[in-house]
XYZ file of C-alpha atoms in Angstrom:
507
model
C 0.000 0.000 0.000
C 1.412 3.038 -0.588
C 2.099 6.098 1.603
C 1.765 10.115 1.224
C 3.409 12.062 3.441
C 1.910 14.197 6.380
C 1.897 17.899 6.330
C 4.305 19.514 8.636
C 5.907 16.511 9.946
C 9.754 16.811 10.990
C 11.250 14.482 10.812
C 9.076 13.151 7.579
C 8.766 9.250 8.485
C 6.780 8.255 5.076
C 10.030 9.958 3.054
C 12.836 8.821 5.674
C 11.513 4.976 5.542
C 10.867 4.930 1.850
C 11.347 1.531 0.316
C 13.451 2.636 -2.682
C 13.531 0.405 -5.604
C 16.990 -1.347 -5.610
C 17.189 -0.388 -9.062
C 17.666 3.015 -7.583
C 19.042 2.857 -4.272
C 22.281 2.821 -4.446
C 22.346 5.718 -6.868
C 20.238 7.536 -4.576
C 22.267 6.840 -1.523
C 25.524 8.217 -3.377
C 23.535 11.337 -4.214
C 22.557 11.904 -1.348
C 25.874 11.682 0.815
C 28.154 13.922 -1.806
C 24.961 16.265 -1.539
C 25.491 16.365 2.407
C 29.002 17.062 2.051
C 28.113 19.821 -0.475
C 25.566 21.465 1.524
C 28.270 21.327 4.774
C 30.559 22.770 2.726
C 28.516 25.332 1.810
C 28.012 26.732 5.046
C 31.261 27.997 4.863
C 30.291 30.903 3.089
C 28.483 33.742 3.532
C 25.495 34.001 1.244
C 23.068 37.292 2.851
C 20.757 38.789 0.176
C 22.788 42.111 0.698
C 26.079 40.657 -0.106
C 25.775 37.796 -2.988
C 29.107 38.076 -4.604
C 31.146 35.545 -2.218
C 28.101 32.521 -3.327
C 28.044 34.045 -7.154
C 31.693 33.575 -7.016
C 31.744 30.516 -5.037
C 29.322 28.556 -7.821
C 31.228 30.115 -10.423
C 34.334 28.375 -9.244
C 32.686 24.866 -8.586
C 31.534 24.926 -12.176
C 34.863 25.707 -13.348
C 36.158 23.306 -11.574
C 33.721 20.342 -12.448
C 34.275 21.329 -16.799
C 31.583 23.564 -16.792
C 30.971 26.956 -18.430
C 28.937 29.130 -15.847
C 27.826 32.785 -17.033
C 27.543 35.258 -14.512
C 25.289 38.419 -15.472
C 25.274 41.794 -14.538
C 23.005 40.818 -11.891
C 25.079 38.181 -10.018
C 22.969 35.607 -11.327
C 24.962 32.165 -12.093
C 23.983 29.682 -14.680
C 25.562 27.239 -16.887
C 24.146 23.519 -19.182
C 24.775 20.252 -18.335
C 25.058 18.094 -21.387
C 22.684 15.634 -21.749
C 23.489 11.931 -21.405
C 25.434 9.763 -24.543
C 21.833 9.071 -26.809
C 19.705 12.117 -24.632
C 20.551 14.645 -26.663
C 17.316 15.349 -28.153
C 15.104 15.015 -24.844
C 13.444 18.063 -23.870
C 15.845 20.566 -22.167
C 14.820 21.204 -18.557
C 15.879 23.981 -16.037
C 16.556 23.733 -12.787
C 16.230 26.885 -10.819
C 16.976 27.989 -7.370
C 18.376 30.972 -5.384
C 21.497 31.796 -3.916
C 20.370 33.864 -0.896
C 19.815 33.308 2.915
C 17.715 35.226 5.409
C 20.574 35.924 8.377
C 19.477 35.754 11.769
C 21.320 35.834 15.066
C 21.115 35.440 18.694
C 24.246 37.062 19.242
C 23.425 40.345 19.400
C 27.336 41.382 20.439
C 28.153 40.078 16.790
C 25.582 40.353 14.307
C 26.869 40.344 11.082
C 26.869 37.977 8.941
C 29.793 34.628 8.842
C 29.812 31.284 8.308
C 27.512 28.904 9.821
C 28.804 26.821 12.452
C 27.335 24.029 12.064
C 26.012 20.643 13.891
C 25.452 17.682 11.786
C 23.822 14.584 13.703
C 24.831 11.417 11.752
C 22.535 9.442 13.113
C 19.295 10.946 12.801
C 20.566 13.153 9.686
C 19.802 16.414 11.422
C 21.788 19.748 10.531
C 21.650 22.812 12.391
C 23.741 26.110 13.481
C 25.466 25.388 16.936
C 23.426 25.873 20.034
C 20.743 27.396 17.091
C 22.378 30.420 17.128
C 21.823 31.478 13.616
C 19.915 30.385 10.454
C 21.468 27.398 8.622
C 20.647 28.832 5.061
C 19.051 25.435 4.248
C 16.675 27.617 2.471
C 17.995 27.892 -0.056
C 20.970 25.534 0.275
C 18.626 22.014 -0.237
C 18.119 23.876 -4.084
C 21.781 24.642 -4.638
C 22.770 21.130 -3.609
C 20.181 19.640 -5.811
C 21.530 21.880 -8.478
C 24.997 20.690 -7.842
C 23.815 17.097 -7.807
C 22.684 16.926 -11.333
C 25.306 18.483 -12.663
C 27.621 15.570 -11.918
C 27.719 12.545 -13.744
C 26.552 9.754 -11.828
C 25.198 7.909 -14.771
C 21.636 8.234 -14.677
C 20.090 8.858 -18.056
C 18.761 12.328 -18.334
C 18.312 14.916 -21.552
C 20.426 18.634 -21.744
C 19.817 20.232 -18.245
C 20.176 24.088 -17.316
C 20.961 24.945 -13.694
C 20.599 29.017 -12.797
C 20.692 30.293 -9.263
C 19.031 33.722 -8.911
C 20.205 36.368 -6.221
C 18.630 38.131 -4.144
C 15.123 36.132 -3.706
C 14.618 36.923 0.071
C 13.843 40.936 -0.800
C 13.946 42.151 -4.210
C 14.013 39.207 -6.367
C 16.168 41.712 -8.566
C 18.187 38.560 -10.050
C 14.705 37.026 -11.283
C 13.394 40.205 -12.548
C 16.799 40.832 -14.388
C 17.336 37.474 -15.632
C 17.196 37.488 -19.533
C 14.190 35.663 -21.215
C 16.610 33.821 -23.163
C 18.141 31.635 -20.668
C 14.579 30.554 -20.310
C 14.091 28.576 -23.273
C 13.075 25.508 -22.307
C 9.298 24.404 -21.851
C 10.033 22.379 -18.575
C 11.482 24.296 -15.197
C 11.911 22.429 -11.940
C 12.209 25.139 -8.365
C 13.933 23.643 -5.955
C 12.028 26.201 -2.736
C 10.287 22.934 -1.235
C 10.287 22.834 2.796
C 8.851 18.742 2.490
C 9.632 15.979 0.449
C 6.815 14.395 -1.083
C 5.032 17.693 -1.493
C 5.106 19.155 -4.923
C 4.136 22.536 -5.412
C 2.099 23.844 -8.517
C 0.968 27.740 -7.666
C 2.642 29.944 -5.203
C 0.507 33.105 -3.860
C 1.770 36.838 -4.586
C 3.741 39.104 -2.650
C 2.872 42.811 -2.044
C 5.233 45.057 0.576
C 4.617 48.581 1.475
C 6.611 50.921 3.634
C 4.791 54.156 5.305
C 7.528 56.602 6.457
C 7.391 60.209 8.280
C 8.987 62.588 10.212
C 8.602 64.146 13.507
C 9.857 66.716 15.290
C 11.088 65.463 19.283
C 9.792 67.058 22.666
C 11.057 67.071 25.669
C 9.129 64.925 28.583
C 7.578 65.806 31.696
C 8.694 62.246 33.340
C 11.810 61.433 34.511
C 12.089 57.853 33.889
C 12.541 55.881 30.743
C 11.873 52.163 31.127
C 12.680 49.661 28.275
C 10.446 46.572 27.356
C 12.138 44.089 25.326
C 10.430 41.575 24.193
C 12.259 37.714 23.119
C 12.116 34.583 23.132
C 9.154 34.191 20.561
C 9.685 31.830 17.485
C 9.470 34.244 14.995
C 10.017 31.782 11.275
C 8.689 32.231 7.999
C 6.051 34.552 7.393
C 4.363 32.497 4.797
C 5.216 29.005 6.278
C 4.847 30.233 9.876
C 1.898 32.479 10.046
C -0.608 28.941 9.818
C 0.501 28.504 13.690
C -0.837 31.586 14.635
C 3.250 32.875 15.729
C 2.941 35.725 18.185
C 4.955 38.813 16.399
C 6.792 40.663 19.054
C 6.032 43.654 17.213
C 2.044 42.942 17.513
C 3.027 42.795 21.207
C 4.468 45.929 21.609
C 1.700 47.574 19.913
C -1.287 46.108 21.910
C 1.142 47.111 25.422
C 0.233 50.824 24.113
C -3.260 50.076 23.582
C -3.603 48.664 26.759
C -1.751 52.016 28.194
C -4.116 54.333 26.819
C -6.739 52.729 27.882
C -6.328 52.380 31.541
C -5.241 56.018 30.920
C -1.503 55.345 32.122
C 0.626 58.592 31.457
C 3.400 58.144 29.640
C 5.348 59.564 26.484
C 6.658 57.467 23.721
C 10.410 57.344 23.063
C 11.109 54.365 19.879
C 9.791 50.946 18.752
C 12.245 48.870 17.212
C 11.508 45.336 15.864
C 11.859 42.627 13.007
C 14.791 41.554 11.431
C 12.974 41.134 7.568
C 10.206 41.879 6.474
C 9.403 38.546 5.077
C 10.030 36.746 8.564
C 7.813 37.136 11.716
C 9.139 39.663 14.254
C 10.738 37.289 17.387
C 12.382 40.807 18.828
C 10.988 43.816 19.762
C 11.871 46.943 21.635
C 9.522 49.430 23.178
C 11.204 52.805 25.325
C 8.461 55.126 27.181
C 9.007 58.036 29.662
C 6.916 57.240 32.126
C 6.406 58.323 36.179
C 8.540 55.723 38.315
C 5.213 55.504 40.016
C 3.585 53.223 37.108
C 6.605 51.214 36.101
C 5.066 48.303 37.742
C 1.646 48.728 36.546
C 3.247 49.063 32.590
C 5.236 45.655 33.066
C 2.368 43.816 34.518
C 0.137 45.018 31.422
C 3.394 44.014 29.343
C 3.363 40.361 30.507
C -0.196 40.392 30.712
C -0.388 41.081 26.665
C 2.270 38.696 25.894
C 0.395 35.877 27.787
C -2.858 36.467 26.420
C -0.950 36.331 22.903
C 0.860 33.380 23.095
C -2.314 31.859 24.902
C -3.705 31.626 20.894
C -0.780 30.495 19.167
C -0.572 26.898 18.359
C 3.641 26.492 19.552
C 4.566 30.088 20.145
C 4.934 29.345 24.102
C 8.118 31.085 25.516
C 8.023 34.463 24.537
C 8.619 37.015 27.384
C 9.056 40.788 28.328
C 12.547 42.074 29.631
C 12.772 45.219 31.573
C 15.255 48.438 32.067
C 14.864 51.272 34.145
C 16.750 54.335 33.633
C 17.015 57.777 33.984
C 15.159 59.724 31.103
C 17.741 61.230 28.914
C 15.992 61.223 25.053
C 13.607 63.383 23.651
C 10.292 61.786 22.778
C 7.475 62.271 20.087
C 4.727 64.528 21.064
C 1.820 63.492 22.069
C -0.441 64.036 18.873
C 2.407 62.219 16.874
C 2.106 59.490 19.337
C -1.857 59.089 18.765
C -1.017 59.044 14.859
C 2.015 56.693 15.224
C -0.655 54.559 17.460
C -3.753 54.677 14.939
C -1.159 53.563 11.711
C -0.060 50.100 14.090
C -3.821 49.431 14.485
C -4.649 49.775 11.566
C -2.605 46.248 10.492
C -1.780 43.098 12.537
C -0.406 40.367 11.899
C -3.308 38.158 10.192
C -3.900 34.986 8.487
C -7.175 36.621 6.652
C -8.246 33.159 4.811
C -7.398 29.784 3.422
C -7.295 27.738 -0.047
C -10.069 25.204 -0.067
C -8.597 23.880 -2.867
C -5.684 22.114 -1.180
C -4.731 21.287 2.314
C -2.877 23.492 4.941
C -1.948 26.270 2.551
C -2.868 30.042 3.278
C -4.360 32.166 0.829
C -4.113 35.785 2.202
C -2.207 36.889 4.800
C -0.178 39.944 6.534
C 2.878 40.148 8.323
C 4.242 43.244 10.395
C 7.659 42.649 9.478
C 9.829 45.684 10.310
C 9.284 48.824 12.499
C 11.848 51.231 12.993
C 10.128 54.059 14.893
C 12.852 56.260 16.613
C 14.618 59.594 16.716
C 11.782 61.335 15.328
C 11.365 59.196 11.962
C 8.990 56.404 11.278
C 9.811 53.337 9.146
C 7.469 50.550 8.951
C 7.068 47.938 6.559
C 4.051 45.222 5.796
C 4.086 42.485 3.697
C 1.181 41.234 2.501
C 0.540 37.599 0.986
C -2.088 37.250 -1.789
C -3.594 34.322 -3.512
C -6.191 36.223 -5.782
C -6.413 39.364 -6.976
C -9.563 40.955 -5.797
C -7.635 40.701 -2.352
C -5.349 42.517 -3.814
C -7.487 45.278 -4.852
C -8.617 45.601 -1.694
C -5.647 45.857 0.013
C -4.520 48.807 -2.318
C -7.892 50.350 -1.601
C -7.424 49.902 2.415
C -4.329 51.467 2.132
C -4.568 54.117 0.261
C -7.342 54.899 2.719
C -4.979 54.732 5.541
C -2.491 56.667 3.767
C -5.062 59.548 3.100
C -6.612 59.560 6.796
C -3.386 59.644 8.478
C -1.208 61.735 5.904
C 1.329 59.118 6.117
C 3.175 58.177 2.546
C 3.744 54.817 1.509
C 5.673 53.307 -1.085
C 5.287 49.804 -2.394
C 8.717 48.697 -2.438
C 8.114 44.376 -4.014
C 5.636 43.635 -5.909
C 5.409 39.345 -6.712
C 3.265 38.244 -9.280
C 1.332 35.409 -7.983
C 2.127 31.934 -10.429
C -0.916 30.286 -11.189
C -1.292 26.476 -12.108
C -0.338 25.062 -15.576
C -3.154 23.399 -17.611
C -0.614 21.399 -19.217
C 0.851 18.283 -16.450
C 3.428 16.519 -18.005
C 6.001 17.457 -15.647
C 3.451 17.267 -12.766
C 2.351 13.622 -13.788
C 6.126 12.675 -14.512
C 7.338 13.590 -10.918
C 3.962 12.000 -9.450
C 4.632 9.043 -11.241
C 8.426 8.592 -10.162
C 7.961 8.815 -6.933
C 5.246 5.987 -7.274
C 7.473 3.761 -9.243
C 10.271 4.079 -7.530
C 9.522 4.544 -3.692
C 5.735 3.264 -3.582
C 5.153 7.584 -2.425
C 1.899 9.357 -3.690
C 3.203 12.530 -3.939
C 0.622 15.495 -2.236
C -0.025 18.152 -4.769
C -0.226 21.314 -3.639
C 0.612 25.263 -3.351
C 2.500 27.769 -0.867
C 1.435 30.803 0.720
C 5.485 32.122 -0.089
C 6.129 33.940 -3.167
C 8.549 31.911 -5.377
C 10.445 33.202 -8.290
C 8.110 31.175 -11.022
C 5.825 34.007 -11.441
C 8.721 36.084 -12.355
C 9.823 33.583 -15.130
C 6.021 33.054 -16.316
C 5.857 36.645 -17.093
C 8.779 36.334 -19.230
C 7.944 32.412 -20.676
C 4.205 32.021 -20.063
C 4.413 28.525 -21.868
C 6.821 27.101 -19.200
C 5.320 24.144 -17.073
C 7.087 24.476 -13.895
C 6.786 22.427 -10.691
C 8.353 23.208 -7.680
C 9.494 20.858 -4.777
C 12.620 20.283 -1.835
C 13.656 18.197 0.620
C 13.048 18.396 4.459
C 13.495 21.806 6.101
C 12.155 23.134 8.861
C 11.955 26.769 10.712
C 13.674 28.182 7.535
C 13.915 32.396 8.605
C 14.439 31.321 12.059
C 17.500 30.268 14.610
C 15.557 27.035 14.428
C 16.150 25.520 11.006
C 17.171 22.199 10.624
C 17.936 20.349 7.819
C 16.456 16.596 7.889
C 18.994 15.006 5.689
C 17.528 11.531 5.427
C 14.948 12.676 3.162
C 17.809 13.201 0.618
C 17.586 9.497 -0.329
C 14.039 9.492 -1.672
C 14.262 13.174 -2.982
C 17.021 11.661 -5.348
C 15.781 8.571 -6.401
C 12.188 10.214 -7.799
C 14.441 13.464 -9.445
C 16.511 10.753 -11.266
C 13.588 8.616 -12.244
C 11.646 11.733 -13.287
C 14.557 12.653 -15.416
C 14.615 9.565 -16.933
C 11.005 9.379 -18.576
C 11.261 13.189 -19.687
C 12.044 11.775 -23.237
């Protein structure tokens, strides 16, 4: 009988304890351990969205040095072909996409920039993971550049001319998408590799739209003497498309509904900065609040602070162990007034983060969503970005509508800074039904056919191929955008035996 995977299960037991076909395991197996060594080796360099040139360079290189002719564009982007196997040559080319770009995120606040991952690697249970999860492992997107690196080695499977491109900058701008020619696309098959499951196939991937509202203010002076700091940590924070299902408290959210709760028990106080979010395409796990307040009510304001951060995490599904840290000092900054305070206030209520509805379509995948992902409210200027998550574009209209509205009743500017087109399913399955089938044949797997609430880079490429079918799949990650990612490594063996036997009947 065969098995499907479950949704959202780490480790993934139906993938992990796949019987492979023996006509296939050993090839699989081999895969799968130079891919581990790849991916290790890999962590060695530093691969932020805001500095791509040490990956671009890096896959440059390994090309070069595995006979290969990589082209590097004006954009960073890498790419190079993989000749097809002796007799393959007139298969249908297929491309194999992925990007080169991690979200960085650190605990270690005394050194934050970005370095090389030190990783853990558990042989036993195939686990990978920073070192005490101190930082993102970049397994998003390091299972696609693996896979990428993987096929373009020979290890004798049968397979027609392959292209392999790995696009920079995904995580903000998707600049490398956008500027990638429309004639490295010519193929009519592309494969993502952006999966977070194996055994999940992906077929549509919702929109992305990301506003900013900035102003400036001018700074007062403050009748209180105190200023007390709330920090707020220990939340999971994570993906704001793959996250947002579990209802993930964002420490920003918090912050906001401690000033709600201020005002209305009528607590006097005077605002000094928010600061929180680390991108605005990950859920805010840190957030900082400073008031002037009377040393009077400091107690009162941290028992409303733990009292909101309770009640939060009281409706999240796993977001347990967030809490407020305090600081009292002597007042010594300038604060916004208080009719800039009341405006800053109304703009953070008018958004939270919200999971508005869900495909019925499919199972477990969000439709429309928004997350709060950075505020930067300090020093007299106001920075705050939304992202917002669509799956069909009448939400969309809406959205523009609501904040335009905003916009105009709070004479606040926004800019829309990303704009994603959503990527919409293909009529045409022959790549669907050929991965489907493979992982059938070869490891007795029904595959679960679905979508993701993330914005992938296939819309991009749609614009500029609409004939393409693309699919788009990975291996087993979990907490990607978060200290907590792991990389479940023995789902490698079944990821590579259905890629090489969908390969193979691509003829």
């Amino acid at each position: 009988m065969a098995n499907s995977v479950v949704i959202d299960e780490y480790p993934n037991t139906v993938a992990q304890n796949a019987t492979i076909n023996e006509n296939y395991k050993e090839a699989a197996h081999k895969v799968a351990e130079s891919a581990i060594a790849d991916f290790l080796d890999l962590c060695k360099v530093v691969r932020t969205t805001a500095d791509c040139a040490h990956i671009s360079a890096y896959l440059a290189n390994w090309a070069k040095a595995h006979n290969l002719n990589p082209v590097v564009d004006e954009f960073l982007n890498v790419y190079w072909d993989v000749p097809a196997s002796p007799g393959c040559e007139n298969w249908p080319k297929i491309i194999f996409q992925t990007h080169q770009d991690m979200v960085w995120e650190t605990k270690n606040t005394a050194s934050p920039d970005p370095k090389p991952v030190d990783v853990v690697y558990d042989e036993e249970t195939g686990a990978i993971h920073s070192r005490n999860f101190e930082t993102t492992l970049g397994a998003d997107p390091g299972e696609g550049i693996i896979t990428l690196l993987a096929i373009s080695k020979d290890y004798g499977f049968k397979h027609g001319p392959l292209r392999v491109i790995f696009t920079t900058k995904e995580e903000t701008t998707m600049d490398g998408a956008y500027g990638l020619s429309s004639e490295v696309l010519d193929s009519d098959f592309m494969i993502n590799i952006d999966g977070r499951q194996a055994g999940i196939v992906r077929i549509f991937s919702c929109g992305v739209r990301t506003f900013v509202y900035k102003k400036n203010y001018e700074m007062t002076k403050s009748e209180h003497d105190t200023q007390l700091k709330i920090n707020v940590d220990g939340l999971l924070g994570g993906h704001s498309a793959n996250s947002i299902i579990y209802k993930r408290v964002s420490a920003i959210d918090v912050l906001r509904n401690v000033m709600n709760r201020l005002v209305e028990r009528n607590t006097n106080f005077d605002f000094i900065s928010l600061e929180g979010g680390q991108n605005f395409n990950a859920i805010a796990y840190s957030a900082e609040m400073k008031l002037a307040c009377s040393n009077d009510d400091v107690d009162a304001i941290k028992e409303i602070s733990n009292s909101v951060i309770d009640e939060q995490m009281a409706n999240s599904v796993d977001d347990k162990n967030g809490k407020c840290n305090f600081e009292v000092s002597d007042l010594t900054s300038d604060v916004f007034a208080s009719v800039d305070t009341k405006q800053i206030s109304e703009l953070l209520n008018a958004f939270h983060n919200e999971l508005f509805d869900m495909f019925e379509e499919v199972e477990l995948v969000p439709k429309n969503s928004l997350n709060m992902g950075v505020a930067s409210i300090k020093d007299g200027a106001l920075d705050f970005t939304l992202m917002y998550r669509f799956g069909e574009e009448e939400f969309l209209k809406k959205l523009e509508k609501f904040n335009d509205e905003v916009s105009k009743n709070l004479q606040i500017n926004y800019e829309v800074i990303e704009t994603l087109p959503a990527w919409y399913p293909s009529k045409d399955r022959k790549l669907l039904n050929a991965y489907t089938r493979a992982s059938k044949e070869v490891c007795d797997v029904d595959v679960i056919v679905n979508g993701t609430h993330g914005g992938l880079e296939v819309g991009v490429f749609l614009d500029k191929r609409p004939s393409m079918q693309c699919i788009s799949f990975g291996a087993d990650v979990k907490g990607e955008h978060s200290t907590n990612e792991t990389f479940y490594t023995k789902s490698l063996p079944y990821y590579f035996a259905t890629l090489i036997r969908t390969l193979e009947t691509l003829n």
